[in-house]
Coordinates of C-alpha atoms in Angstrom, one line a residue:
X1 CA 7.9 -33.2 -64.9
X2 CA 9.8 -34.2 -61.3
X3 CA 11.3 -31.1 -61.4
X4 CA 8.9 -29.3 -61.0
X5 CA 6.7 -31.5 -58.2
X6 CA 9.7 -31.1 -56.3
X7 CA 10.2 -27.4 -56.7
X8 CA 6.5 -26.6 -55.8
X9 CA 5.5 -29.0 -53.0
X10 CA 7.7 -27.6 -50.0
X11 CA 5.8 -24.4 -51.1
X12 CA 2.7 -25.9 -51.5
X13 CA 3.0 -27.3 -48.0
X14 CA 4.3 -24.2 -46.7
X15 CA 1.3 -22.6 -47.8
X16 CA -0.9 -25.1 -45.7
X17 CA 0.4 -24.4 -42.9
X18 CA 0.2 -20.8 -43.0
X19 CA -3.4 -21.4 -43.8
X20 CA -4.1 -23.5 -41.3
X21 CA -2.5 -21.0 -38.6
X22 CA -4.5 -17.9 -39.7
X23 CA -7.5 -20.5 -39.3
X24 CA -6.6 -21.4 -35.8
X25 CA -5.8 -17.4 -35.1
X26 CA -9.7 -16.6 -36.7
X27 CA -11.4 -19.4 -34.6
X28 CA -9.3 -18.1 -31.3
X29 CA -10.9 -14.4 -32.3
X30 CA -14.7 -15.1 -33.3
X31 CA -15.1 -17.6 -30.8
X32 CA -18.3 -16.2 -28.8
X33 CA -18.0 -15.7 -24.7
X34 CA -13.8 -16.1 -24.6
X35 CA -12.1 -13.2 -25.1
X36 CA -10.1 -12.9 -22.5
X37 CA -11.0 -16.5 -21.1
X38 CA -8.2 -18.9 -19.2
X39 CA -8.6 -22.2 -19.6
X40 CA -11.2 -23.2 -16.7
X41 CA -14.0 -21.0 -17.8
X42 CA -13.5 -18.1 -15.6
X43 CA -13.0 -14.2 -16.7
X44 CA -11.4 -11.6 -13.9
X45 CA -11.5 -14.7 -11.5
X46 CA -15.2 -15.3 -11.7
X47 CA -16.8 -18.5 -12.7
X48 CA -19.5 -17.4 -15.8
X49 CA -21.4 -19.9 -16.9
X50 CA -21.5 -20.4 -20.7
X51 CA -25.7 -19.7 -20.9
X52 CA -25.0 -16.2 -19.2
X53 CA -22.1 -15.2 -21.3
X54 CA -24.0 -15.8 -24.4
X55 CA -26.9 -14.0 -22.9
X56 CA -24.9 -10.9 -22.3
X57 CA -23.2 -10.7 -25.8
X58 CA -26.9 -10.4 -27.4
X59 CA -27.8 -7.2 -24.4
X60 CA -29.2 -9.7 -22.4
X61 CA -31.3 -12.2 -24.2
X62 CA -30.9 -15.6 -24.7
X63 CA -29.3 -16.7 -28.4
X64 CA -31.8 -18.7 -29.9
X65 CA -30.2 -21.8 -32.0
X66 CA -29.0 -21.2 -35.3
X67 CA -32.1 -23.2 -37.7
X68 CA -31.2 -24.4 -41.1
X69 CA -34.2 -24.6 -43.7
X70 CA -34.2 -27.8 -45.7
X71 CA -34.2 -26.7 -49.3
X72 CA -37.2 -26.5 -50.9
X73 CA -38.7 -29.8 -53.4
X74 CA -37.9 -29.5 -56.8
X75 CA -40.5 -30.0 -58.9
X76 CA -41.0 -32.6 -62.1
X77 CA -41.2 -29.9 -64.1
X78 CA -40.0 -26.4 -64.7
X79 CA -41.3 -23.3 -66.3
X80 CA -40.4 -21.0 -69.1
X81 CA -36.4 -20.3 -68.8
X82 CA -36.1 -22.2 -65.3
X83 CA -33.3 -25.0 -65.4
X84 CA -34.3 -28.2 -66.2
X85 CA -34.9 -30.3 -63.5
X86 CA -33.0 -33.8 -62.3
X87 CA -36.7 -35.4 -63.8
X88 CA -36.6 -33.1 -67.3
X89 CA -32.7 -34.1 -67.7
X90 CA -33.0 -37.8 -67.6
X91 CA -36.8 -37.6 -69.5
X92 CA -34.5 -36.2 -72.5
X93 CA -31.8 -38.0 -72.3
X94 CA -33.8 -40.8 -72.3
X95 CA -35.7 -39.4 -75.4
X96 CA -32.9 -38.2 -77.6
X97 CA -30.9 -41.6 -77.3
X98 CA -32.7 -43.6 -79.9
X99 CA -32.5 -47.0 -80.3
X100 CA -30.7 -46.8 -83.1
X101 CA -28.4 -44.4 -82.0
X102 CA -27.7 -46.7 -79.5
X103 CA -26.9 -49.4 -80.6
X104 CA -24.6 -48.0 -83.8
X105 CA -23.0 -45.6 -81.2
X106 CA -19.6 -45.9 -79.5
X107 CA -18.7 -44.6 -75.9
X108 CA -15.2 -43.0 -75.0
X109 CA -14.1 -46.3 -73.4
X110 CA -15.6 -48.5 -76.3
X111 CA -19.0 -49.4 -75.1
X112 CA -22.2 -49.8 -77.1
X113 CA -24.2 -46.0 -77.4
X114 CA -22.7 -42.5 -78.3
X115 CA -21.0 -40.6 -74.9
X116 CA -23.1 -37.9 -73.3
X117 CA -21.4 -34.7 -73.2
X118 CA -24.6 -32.6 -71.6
X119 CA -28.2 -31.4 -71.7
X120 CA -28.9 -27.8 -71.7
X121 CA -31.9 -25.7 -71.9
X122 CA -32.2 -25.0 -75.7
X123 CA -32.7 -21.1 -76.8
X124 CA -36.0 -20.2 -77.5
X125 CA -36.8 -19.6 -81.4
X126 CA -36.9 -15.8 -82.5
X127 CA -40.6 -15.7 -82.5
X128 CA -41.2 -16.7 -78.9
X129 CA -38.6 -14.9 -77.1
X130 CA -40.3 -13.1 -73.8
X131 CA -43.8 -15.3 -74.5
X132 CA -44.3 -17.2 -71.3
X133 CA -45.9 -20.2 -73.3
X134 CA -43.2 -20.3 -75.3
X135 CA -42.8 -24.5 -75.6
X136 CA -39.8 -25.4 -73.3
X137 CA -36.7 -27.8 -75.2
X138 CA -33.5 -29.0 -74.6
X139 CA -30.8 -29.7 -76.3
X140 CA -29.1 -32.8 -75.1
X141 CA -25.1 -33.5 -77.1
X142 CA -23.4 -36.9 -77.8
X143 CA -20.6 -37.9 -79.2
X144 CA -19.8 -40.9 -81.4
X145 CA -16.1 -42.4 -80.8
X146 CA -17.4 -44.3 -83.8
X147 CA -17.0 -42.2 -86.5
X148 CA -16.0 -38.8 -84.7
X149 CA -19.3 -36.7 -85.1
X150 CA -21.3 -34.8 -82.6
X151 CA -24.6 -35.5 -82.5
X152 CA -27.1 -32.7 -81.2
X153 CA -31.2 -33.6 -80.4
X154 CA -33.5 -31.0 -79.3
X155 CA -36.5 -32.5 -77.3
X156 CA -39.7 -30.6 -76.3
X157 CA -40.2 -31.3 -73.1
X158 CA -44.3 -30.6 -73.9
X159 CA -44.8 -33.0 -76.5
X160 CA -41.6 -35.6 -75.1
X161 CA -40.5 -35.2 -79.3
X162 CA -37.5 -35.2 -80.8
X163 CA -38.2 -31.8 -83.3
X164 CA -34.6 -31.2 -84.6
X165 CA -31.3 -33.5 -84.7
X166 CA -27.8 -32.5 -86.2
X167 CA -24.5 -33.9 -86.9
X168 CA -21.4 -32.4 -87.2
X169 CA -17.7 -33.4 -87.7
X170 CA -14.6 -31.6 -86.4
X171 CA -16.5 -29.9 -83.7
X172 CA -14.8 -30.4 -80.4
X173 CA -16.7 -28.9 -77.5
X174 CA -15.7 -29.0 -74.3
X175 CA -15.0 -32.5 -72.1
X176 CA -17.2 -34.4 -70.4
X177 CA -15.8 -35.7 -67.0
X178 CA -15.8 -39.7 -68.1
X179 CA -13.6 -38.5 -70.8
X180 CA -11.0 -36.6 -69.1
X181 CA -11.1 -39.8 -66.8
X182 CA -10.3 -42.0 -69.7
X183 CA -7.6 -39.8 -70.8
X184 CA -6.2 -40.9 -67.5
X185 CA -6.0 -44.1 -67.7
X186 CA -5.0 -44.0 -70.9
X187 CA -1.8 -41.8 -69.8
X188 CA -1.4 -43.9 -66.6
X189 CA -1.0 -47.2 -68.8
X190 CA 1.4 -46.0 -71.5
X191 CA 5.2 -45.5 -70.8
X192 CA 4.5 -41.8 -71.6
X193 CA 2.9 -41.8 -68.1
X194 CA 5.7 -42.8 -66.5
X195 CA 6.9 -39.4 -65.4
X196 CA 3.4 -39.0 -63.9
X197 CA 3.3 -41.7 -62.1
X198 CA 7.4 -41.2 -60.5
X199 CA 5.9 -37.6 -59.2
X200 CA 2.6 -39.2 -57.7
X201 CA 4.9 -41.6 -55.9
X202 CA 7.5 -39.1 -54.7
X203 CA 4.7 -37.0 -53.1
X204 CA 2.3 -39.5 -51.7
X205 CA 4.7 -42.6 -51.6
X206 CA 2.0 -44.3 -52.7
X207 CA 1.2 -46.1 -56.8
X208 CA -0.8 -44.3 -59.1
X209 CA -3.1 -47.0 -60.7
X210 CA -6.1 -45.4 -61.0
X211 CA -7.5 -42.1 -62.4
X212 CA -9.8 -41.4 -59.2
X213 CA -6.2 -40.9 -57.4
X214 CA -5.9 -37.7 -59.3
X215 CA -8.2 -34.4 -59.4
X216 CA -8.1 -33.7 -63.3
X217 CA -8.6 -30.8 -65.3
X218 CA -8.0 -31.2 -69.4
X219 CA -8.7 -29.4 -72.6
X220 CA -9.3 -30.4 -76.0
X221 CA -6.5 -30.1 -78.2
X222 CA -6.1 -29.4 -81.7
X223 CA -3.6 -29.9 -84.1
X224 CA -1.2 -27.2 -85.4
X225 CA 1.0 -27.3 -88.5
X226 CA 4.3 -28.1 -87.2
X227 CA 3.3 -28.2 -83.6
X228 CA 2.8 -31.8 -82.7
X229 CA 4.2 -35.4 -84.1
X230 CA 2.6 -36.9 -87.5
X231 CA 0.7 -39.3 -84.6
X232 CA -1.3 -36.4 -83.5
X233 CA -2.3 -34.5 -87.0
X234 CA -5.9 -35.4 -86.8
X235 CA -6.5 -33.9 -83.1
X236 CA -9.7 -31.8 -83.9
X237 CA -10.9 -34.3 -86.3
X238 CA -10.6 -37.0 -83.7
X239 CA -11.1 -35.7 -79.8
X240 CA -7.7 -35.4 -78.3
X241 CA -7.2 -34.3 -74.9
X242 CA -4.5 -32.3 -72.8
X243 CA -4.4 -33.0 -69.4
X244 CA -3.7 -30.9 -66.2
X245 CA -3.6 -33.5 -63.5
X246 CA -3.7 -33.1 -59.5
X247 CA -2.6 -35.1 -56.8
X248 CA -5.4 -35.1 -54.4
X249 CA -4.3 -32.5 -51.4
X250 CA -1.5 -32.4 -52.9
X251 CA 0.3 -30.6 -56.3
X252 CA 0.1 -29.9 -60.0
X253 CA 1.5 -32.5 -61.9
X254 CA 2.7 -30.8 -65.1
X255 CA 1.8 -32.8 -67.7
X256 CA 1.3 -30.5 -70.7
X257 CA 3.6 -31.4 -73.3
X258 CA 1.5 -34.8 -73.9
X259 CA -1.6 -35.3 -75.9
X260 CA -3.7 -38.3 -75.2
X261 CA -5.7 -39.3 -78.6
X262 CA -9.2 -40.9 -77.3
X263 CA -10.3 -41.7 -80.3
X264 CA -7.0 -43.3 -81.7
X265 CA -6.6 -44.3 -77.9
X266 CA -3.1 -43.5 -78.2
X267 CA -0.7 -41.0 -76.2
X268 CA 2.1 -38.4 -77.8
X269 CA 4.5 -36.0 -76.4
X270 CA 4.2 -32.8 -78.6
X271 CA 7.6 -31.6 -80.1
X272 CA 9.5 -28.8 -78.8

């Protein structure tokens, strides 16, 4: 893993710079009124105020200020296939999490009530595709570090309903960002983590303590007959992550050949 921190950042940084310079070349180029400027304002010796010049790059009329529109208010509630709304998403989620779902759920990091993984506009039913009273749902996913299931509500967002709710086991959709944030920490505090932590050091100087230090990207991994340690056989029956970690302005960390078990809470370097 050092390896290759030190073998990319003097490129990385190299590449900053380079960037930065074709910045500083585009700004010195689009600039309006200073082509062909010196430094005190004047052009072929003659003072020209900054009003005029501005005035002669539009053939003479004054530039009117550049006006940005506030975007407009989103409303409580949408229509038809528009995307739910900040109201509609918390009305569901609200809705979907039962009581009892709540309080017999477990979170990623072990508190009471299943883990959100998203709310999405649900499909309309093959009857009232293209009807524009066709009722409006959403499907809002969980997952229970309690027993490894995914649990699936649909809510109508007309009759605020519950109408259809399914479990399923070894279904591992994609991660939810408190989960890949977990993973994190849960790499940072096992001795596995200790070759992430030697490259955050050598290219901030600084500890890594905490997952907010890093940008992070991760996938869910499943388990592959002879690919992995006996530790990680049930990835895919329990929701096992893969991290690609990121200092922040700074490089990959390449952490690939570990596998971080969330619902075992326990991290493994896959065999070679």
């Amino acid at each position: 893993m050092r390896k290759i921190v030190h073998r990319h950042l003097g490129k990385m940084v190299a590449g900053t710079a380079i960037a930065v310079a074709g910045t500083a070349v585009m700004v010195a180029v689009t600039l309006p009124g200073t082509a062909g400027a010196d430094d005190s304002g004047t052009r072929a010796g003659q003072s020209v105020p900054q009003e005029a010049g501005a005035a002669a790059a539009a053939g003479g009329r004054a530039v009117a200020p550049g006006v940005v529109e506030a975007a407009p208010a989103e409303g409580q509630k949408g229509e038809g296939r528009d995307p739910l709304t900040d109201d509609e998403l918390k009305r569901v989620e609200k809705i979907a999490l039962s009581k009892q779902l709540f309080q017999s759920g477990e979170s990623v990091d072990g508190d009471r009530g299943p883990q959100r993984l998203g709310v999405d506009l649900a499909e309309p039913e093959a009857d009232e595709a293209g009807r524009p009273d066709a009722p409006r749902r959403a499907d809002v996913t969980f997952y229970d570090y309690r027993d490894d299931t995914l649990v699936t509500r649909t809510v109508d967002l007309g009759t605020g309903k519950v109408v259809h709710s399914d479990t399923q086991h070894g279904v591992q959709p994609p991660l939810s960002r408190a989960e890949k944030s977990e993973a994190a920490g849960l790499l940072i505090a096992d001795p596995l983590g200790s070759g992430l932590k030697a490259d955050y050091q050598d290219a901030t100087g600084k500890a890594l303590t905490s997952p907010d230090q890093l940008q992070i990207s991760g996938a869910v991994y499943r388990a592959a007959p002879g690919a992995q340690p006996a530790v990680l056989d049930r990835c895919g029956e329990h929701r096992c992550v893969r991290l690609f970690p990121k200092v922040k302005n700074g490089p990959w960390v390449d952490a690939r050949s570990l596998v971080i078990d969330l619902s075992a809470r326990k991290v493994a370097r896959l065999d070679r």
